[in-house]
Amino acid sequence: MSAVQSVDLEDADGLIAADRDGLLRAASTAGAQVRAIAAAHDEGELELLRGGDRPRTVIWVAGRGPAETAGAMLVSTLAAAAAEPIALAREAPPWVGPLDVLVVAGDDPGDPALVAAAATGVRRGARVVVVTPYAGPLRDSTAGRVAVLEPRLRVPDEFGLCRYLAAGLAALSTVDPRLQIDLASLADELDAEALHNSAAREVFTNPAKTLAARVSGRRVALTGDNSATLALARHGSSVLLRIAHQVAAAAWLADAVVALRAGAAGHSGDALFHDEQIDGPLPEQMRVLALTLAGERTVVGARIAGLDDIYLVTAEDATQDPGVAGSAGPLIPADAQRPEQQLAILAVRLEMAAVYLRLARG
């Protein structure tokens, strides 16, 4: 059997030829997934939420994976702005009732926890939204008494974070119109990000390829400095493992800074008396990606100043090269983007970086 040949990240044709499972296409559908949610909203799929009084609580029920991550991002970014509390749960809470909105999110319509949560919400008179394929036990237990935002595009669940996020934003803006969330604009932003990361673009103008090159073959930690970016780091760790088969830790930025400072001090002392011929090469230092929102860039940049092998990653890292064929700058300046927009953009970039790492192995 011949050995598998690796593919250079600059070799667009080689990367496309290696993509036998259509991963690049799947990773580029985030904008289309968000646009499908916007279309469902415009078609009246969430009219059930408009009846009755203002909800007491919006409860996001998800067990695992991107659905849970989207819930954590929604709580982190919108809890302070929403008129009603947003709660994240793994099952329907015992106090759920007619004053509550219950959003059940996941990829398995047969998941007992999701089925039980939706059935409990319906039985107790809550307004229930199903962000899951509407089939099997889930459909049987709710019998058309719920609002449905099932996926209209079939992609692997690891690429579904933006769909869950858009569904949550649609539900929240329906019960709280003051939030004024523009899903069409978000979809355009994600399309622009996917274009920036297309296989034809070179590494130095391609944010996803740049990330892939930085983490390839390295010990990696993805970090966040608040609960929203930490949730994004965990998503990045998950997609790197599931898609690229690369292990990457997800941690608070403060923990990574402590580890890097300790490692730098140890390496500087070892290097003074180190002889590679006798002692072998020095152990490789960890590489850290600090996932950061635009409003935190200055503070986080100051915290990591002077440290090697740590890179600030923000949504505005996408290049704006009008002279490059196929280039498109961000439609909205990064410092004007809402936090959930920035998180979605970075999620697409991490997913596409994971795909490039997978394809580079041939």
Coordinates of C-alpha atoms in Angstrom, one line a residue:
M1 CA 0.0 0.0 0.0
S2 CA 1.4 3.4 -0.9
A3 CA 1.8 6.0 1.7
V4 CA -0.7 8.9 1.8
Q5 CA 0.9 12.1 0.5
S6 CA 0.3 15.3 2.4
V7 CA -1.1 18.3 0.5
D8 CA 0.4 21.8 0.8
L9 CA -2.1 24.4 2.0
E10 CA -1.2 26.6 -1.0
D11 CA -2.2 23.8 -3.4
A12 CA -5.9 24.6 -4.1
D13 CA -6.3 21.8 -6.6
G14 CA -4.8 19.3 -4.3
L15 CA -7.0 20.3 -1.4
I16 CA -10.1 20.1 -3.5
A17 CA -9.1 16.7 -4.8
A18 CA -8.5 15.5 -1.2
D19 CA -11.9 16.7 -0.2
R20 CA -13.7 13.4 -1.0
D21 CA -16.4 13.9 1.7
G22 CA -17.4 17.5 0.7
L23 CA -16.1 19.0 4.0
L24 CA -15.2 22.4 2.5
R25 CA -18.7 22.7 1.1
A26 CA -20.3 21.7 4.4
A27 CA -18.1 24.2 6.3
S28 CA -19.1 27.0 3.9
T29 CA -22.9 26.6 4.4
A30 CA -23.2 28.6 7.6
G31 CA -24.6 31.6 5.8
A32 CA -27.1 29.5 3.9
Q33 CA -28.2 27.8 7.2
V34 CA -28.8 31.2 8.8
R35 CA -30.6 32.4 5.8
A36 CA -32.9 29.3 6.0
I37 CA -33.7 30.2 9.6
A38 CA -34.5 33.7 8.5
A39 CA -36.8 32.4 5.8
A40 CA -38.6 30.2 8.3
H41 CA -39.1 33.2 10.6
D42 CA -40.4 35.3 7.7
E43 CA -42.8 32.5 6.8
G44 CA -44.4 32.6 10.2
E45 CA -43.0 29.5 11.8
L46 CA -42.6 31.3 15.1
E47 CA -46.0 32.9 15.3
L48 CA -46.8 30.6 18.2
L49 CA -44.4 32.7 20.3
R50 CA -46.3 36.0 19.7
G51 CA -49.4 35.0 21.6
G52 CA -49.9 35.7 25.3
D53 CA -48.1 37.8 27.8
R54 CA -44.4 38.6 27.8
P55 CA -42.5 35.4 28.8
R56 CA -41.2 35.0 32.3
T57 CA -38.2 33.0 31.1
V58 CA -36.6 31.7 27.8
I59 CA -35.2 28.2 28.5
W60 CA -32.7 26.7 26.1
V61 CA -32.6 22.9 26.5
A62 CA -29.7 21.0 24.8
G63 CA -27.7 18.1 25.9
R64 CA -24.4 18.3 24.0
G65 CA -22.4 19.5 21.0
P66 CA -23.1 22.6 19.0
A67 CA -26.6 23.0 20.3
E68 CA -25.3 23.3 23.9
T69 CA -22.5 25.7 22.7
A70 CA -25.0 27.9 20.9
G71 CA -27.1 28.1 24.1
A72 CA -24.1 29.1 26.1
M73 CA -23.2 31.9 23.6
L74 CA -26.8 33.2 23.7
V75 CA -26.8 33.4 27.5
S76 CA -23.4 35.0 27.5
T77 CA -24.1 37.7 24.9
L78 CA -27.8 38.5 25.3
A79 CA -28.7 37.8 28.9
A80 CA -27.9 41.4 29.9
A81 CA -29.9 43.0 27.0
A82 CA -33.0 40.7 26.9
A83 CA -36.1 41.8 28.8
E84 CA -36.5 38.2 30.2
P85 CA -33.9 35.9 31.7
I86 CA -32.4 33.3 29.5
A87 CA -31.7 29.9 31.1
L88 CA -29.5 27.0 29.8
A89 CA -30.7 23.5 30.9
R90 CA -30.3 19.9 30.0
E91 CA -33.9 19.1 30.7
A92 CA -37.2 20.9 31.2
P93 CA -37.0 22.5 34.7
P94 CA -39.7 21.4 37.2
W95 CA -41.2 25.0 37.3
V96 CA -41.7 25.4 33.6
G97 CA -45.2 26.6 32.8
P98 CA -47.5 28.8 30.6
L99 CA -45.4 32.0 31.1
D100 CA -42.2 30.4 29.7
V101 CA -40.7 29.8 26.3
L102 CA -38.9 26.5 25.9
V103 CA -36.4 26.0 23.1
V104 CA -35.4 22.4 22.5
A105 CA -32.3 22.1 20.4
G106 CA -30.3 19.1 19.1
D107 CA -29.6 16.8 16.2
D108 CA -31.4 13.7 17.3
P109 CA -35.3 13.6 17.3
G110 CA -35.1 10.4 19.3
D111 CA -33.0 11.8 22.2
P112 CA -35.0 10.9 25.3
A113 CA -34.0 14.1 27.1
L114 CA -35.2 16.4 24.2
V115 CA -38.4 14.4 23.7
A116 CA -39.2 14.5 27.4
A117 CA -38.4 18.3 27.6
A118 CA -40.6 19.1 24.6
A119 CA -43.5 16.9 25.8
T120 CA -43.3 18.4 29.3
G121 CA -43.3 22.0 27.9
V122 CA -46.4 21.2 25.8
R123 CA -48.2 19.5 28.6
R124 CA -47.6 22.4 31.0
G125 CA -48.7 25.1 28.5
A126 CA -45.3 26.6 27.7
R127 CA -44.6 28.0 24.2
V128 CA -42.2 25.4 22.7
V129 CA -39.8 25.8 19.8
V130 CA -38.2 22.7 18.3
V131 CA -34.8 23.3 16.7
T132 CA -34.3 19.6 15.8
P133 CA -35.3 17.4 12.9
Y134 CA -39.1 17.1 13.5
A135 CA -39.6 13.4 13.2
G136 CA -40.0 10.2 15.3
P137 CA -40.7 10.4 19.0
L138 CA -40.3 14.1 19.1
R139 CA -43.0 14.7 16.5
D140 CA -45.2 12.0 18.0
S141 CA -45.0 13.5 21.5
T142 CA -45.8 17.1 20.5
A143 CA -48.3 16.5 17.7
G144 CA -48.1 19.9 16.0
R145 CA -48.4 21.9 19.1
V146 CA -44.9 23.5 18.8
A147 CA -43.1 25.9 16.6
V148 CA -40.6 24.1 14.3
L149 CA -37.3 25.3 13.0
E150 CA -35.9 22.1 11.7
P151 CA -32.9 22.1 9.4
R152 CA -33.6 22.7 5.8
L153 CA -30.0 22.0 4.7
R154 CA -28.5 18.6 5.7
V155 CA -24.9 19.0 7.0
P156 CA -23.0 17.2 9.7
D157 CA -23.8 18.4 13.1
E158 CA -20.3 19.7 13.7
F159 CA -21.0 22.4 11.2
G160 CA -24.4 23.3 12.7
L161 CA -23.4 25.8 15.4
C162 CA -24.5 28.9 13.4
R163 CA -27.9 27.3 12.6
Y164 CA -28.6 26.8 16.3
L165 CA -27.3 30.3 17.1
A166 CA -29.6 31.8 14.4
A167 CA -32.6 29.8 15.7
G168 CA -32.0 31.1 19.2
L169 CA -31.7 34.7 17.9
A170 CA -34.9 34.3 15.8
A171 CA -36.8 33.1 18.9
L172 CA -35.4 35.8 21.2
S173 CA -36.1 38.6 18.7
T174 CA -39.7 37.3 18.3
V175 CA -40.5 37.4 22.0
D176 CA -38.4 40.6 22.6
P177 CA -38.6 42.8 19.4
R178 CA -36.3 45.4 21.1
L179 CA -33.3 43.1 20.4
Q180 CA -33.6 43.9 16.6
I181 CA -31.5 41.1 15.3
D182 CA -30.8 41.1 11.6
L183 CA -30.4 37.5 10.5
A184 CA -30.0 38.4 6.8
S185 CA -27.0 40.6 7.7
L186 CA -25.5 37.8 9.8
A187 CA -25.9 35.4 6.8
D188 CA -24.1 37.8 4.5
E189 CA -21.2 38.1 7.0
L190 CA -20.8 34.4 7.2
D191 CA -20.8 34.1 3.4
A192 CA -18.1 36.7 3.3
E193 CA -16.1 34.8 5.9
A194 CA -16.4 31.6 3.9
L195 CA -15.2 33.4 0.8
H196 CA -12.2 34.7 2.6
N197 CA -11.4 31.1 3.5
S198 CA -11.9 29.5 0.1
A199 CA -9.3 27.0 -1.1
A200 CA -8.1 29.2 -3.9
R201 CA -6.8 31.9 -1.6
E202 CA -3.2 31.8 -0.4
V203 CA -2.3 31.2 3.3
F204 CA -1.3 34.8 4.0
T205 CA -4.7 36.1 2.8
N206 CA -6.8 33.2 4.2
P207 CA -7.6 33.4 7.9
A208 CA -8.6 29.7 8.2
K209 CA -5.5 28.4 6.4
T210 CA -3.4 30.7 8.6
L211 CA -4.9 29.1 11.7
A212 CA -4.4 25.6 10.2
A213 CA -0.7 26.4 9.6
R214 CA -0.2 27.7 13.1
V215 CA -1.6 24.7 14.9
S216 CA -0.5 21.9 12.5
G217 CA 1.7 19.4 14.4
R218 CA 1.7 21.6 17.6
R219 CA 0.5 21.2 21.1
V220 CA -2.5 23.6 21.0
A221 CA -4.7 25.4 23.5
L222 CA -7.7 27.5 22.4
T223 CA -8.6 30.1 25.0
G224 CA -11.3 32.6 25.9
D225 CA -11.4 35.5 28.4
N226 CA -15.1 35.4 29.0
S227 CA -17.9 32.8 29.0
A228 CA -18.8 33.5 25.3
T229 CA -15.3 33.1 23.9
L230 CA -14.6 30.1 26.2
A231 CA -17.7 28.4 24.7
L232 CA -16.2 29.2 21.3
A233 CA -12.9 27.7 22.4
R234 CA -14.7 24.5 23.4
H235 CA -16.4 24.4 20.0
G236 CA -13.0 24.8 18.3
S237 CA -11.5 22.0 20.4
S238 CA -14.4 19.8 19.4
V239 CA -14.2 20.4 15.7
L240 CA -10.5 20.0 15.6
L241 CA -10.9 16.6 17.3
R242 CA -13.9 15.5 15.2
I243 CA -12.8 16.8 11.8
A244 CA -9.0 17.1 11.9
H245 CA -8.4 14.4 14.5
Q246 CA -6.1 16.8 16.4
V247 CA -6.3 17.2 20.1
A248 CA -6.5 20.8 21.3
A249 CA -7.2 22.0 24.9
A250 CA -9.9 24.6 25.6
A251 CA -9.2 26.8 28.6
W252 CA -9.5 30.2 30.2
L253 CA -6.9 32.7 28.8
A254 CA -5.6 33.2 32.4
D255 CA -4.7 29.6 32.7
A256 CA -2.8 29.6 29.4
V257 CA -0.9 32.7 30.3
V258 CA 0.2 31.2 33.6
A259 CA 1.3 28.0 31.7
L260 CA 3.2 30.0 29.0
R261 CA 5.0 32.2 31.6
A262 CA 6.1 29.1 33.6
G263 CA 7.1 27.3 30.4
A264 CA 9.1 30.3 29.2
A265 CA 10.9 30.6 32.5
G266 CA 11.8 26.9 32.5
H267 CA 12.9 26.9 28.9
S268 CA 15.2 29.9 29.4
G269 CA 16.9 28.2 32.3
D270 CA 17.3 24.9 30.5
A271 CA 18.5 26.5 27.3
L272 CA 21.5 28.1 29.0
F273 CA 23.1 24.7 29.6
H274 CA 21.4 22.7 26.9
D275 CA 23.3 20.6 24.4
E276 CA 21.2 19.1 21.6
Q277 CA 23.7 16.4 20.8
I278 CA 23.7 15.2 24.4
D279 CA 20.3 16.2 25.7
G280 CA 18.3 16.0 22.5
P281 CA 16.0 18.8 21.3
L282 CA 14.2 21.0 23.8
P283 CA 10.5 20.1 24.3
E284 CA 8.1 21.9 22.0
Q285 CA 6.3 24.8 23.6
M286 CA 2.6 25.0 23.6
R287 CA 0.9 27.3 21.0
V288 CA -2.1 29.3 22.2
L289 CA -4.9 30.9 20.2
A290 CA -6.6 33.6 22.2
L291 CA -10.2 34.0 20.8
T292 CA -11.2 37.6 21.4
L293 CA -14.1 39.9 20.8
A294 CA -13.3 43.3 19.2
G295 CA -14.3 45.2 22.4
E296 CA -11.7 43.2 24.4
R297 CA -8.8 43.3 22.0
T298 CA -6.9 46.1 23.7
V299 CA -7.2 44.5 27.2
V300 CA -6.4 41.0 26.0
G301 CA -3.5 42.3 23.9
A302 CA -2.0 43.9 27.0
R303 CA -2.3 40.7 29.0
I304 CA -0.4 38.6 26.5
A305 CA 2.2 41.2 25.6
G306 CA 5.7 39.8 25.7
L307 CA 4.6 36.2 25.4
D308 CA 5.7 34.0 22.5
D309 CA 3.5 31.4 20.8
I310 CA 0.3 33.1 21.7
Y311 CA -1.9 34.6 18.9
L312 CA -4.8 37.0 19.2
V313 CA -7.7 35.8 17.0
T314 CA -10.5 38.2 16.3
A315 CA -13.3 38.5 13.6
E316 CA -11.5 41.5 12.1
D317 CA -8.5 39.3 11.2
A318 CA -10.3 38.6 7.8
T319 CA -8.4 40.6 5.2
Q320 CA -9.9 43.2 3.0
D321 CA -8.1 43.1 -0.3
P322 CA -10.3 44.6 -3.0
G323 CA -7.6 44.0 -5.6
V324 CA -7.6 40.2 -5.0
A325 CA -10.0 38.2 -7.2
G326 CA -12.7 36.7 -5.1
S327 CA -11.9 38.9 -2.1
A328 CA -14.6 40.4 0.0
G329 CA -14.1 42.6 3.1
P330 CA -16.4 42.4 6.1
L331 CA -19.7 44.0 5.4
I332 CA -19.7 45.6 8.8
P333 CA -16.5 46.8 10.6
A334 CA -15.6 44.3 13.3
D335 CA -15.9 46.9 16.1
A336 CA -19.5 47.6 15.0
Q337 CA -20.5 43.9 14.9
R338 CA -22.6 42.5 17.6
P339 CA -20.8 39.9 19.8
E340 CA -22.9 37.0 18.5
Q341 CA -21.9 38.0 14.9
Q342 CA -18.3 37.9 15.8
L343 CA -18.6 34.5 17.5
A344 CA -20.4 33.0 14.5
I345 CA -17.7 34.4 12.1
L346 CA -14.9 32.9 14.3
A347 CA -16.8 29.6 14.5
V348 CA -16.8 29.3 10.7
R349 CA -13.1 30.1 10.6
L350 CA -12.3 27.4 13.2
E351 CA -14.4 24.9 11.3
M352 CA -12.7 25.6 8.0
A353 CA -9.3 25.5 9.7
A354 CA -10.1 22.0 11.0
V355 CA -11.1 21.0 7.4
Y356 CA -7.9 22.3 6.0
L357 CA -5.9 20.3 8.6
R358 CA -7.8 17.2 7.6
L359 CA -7.3 17.8 3.9
A360 CA -3.6 18.6 4.2
R361 CA -3.0 15.0 5.3
G362 CA -4.2 13.9 1.9

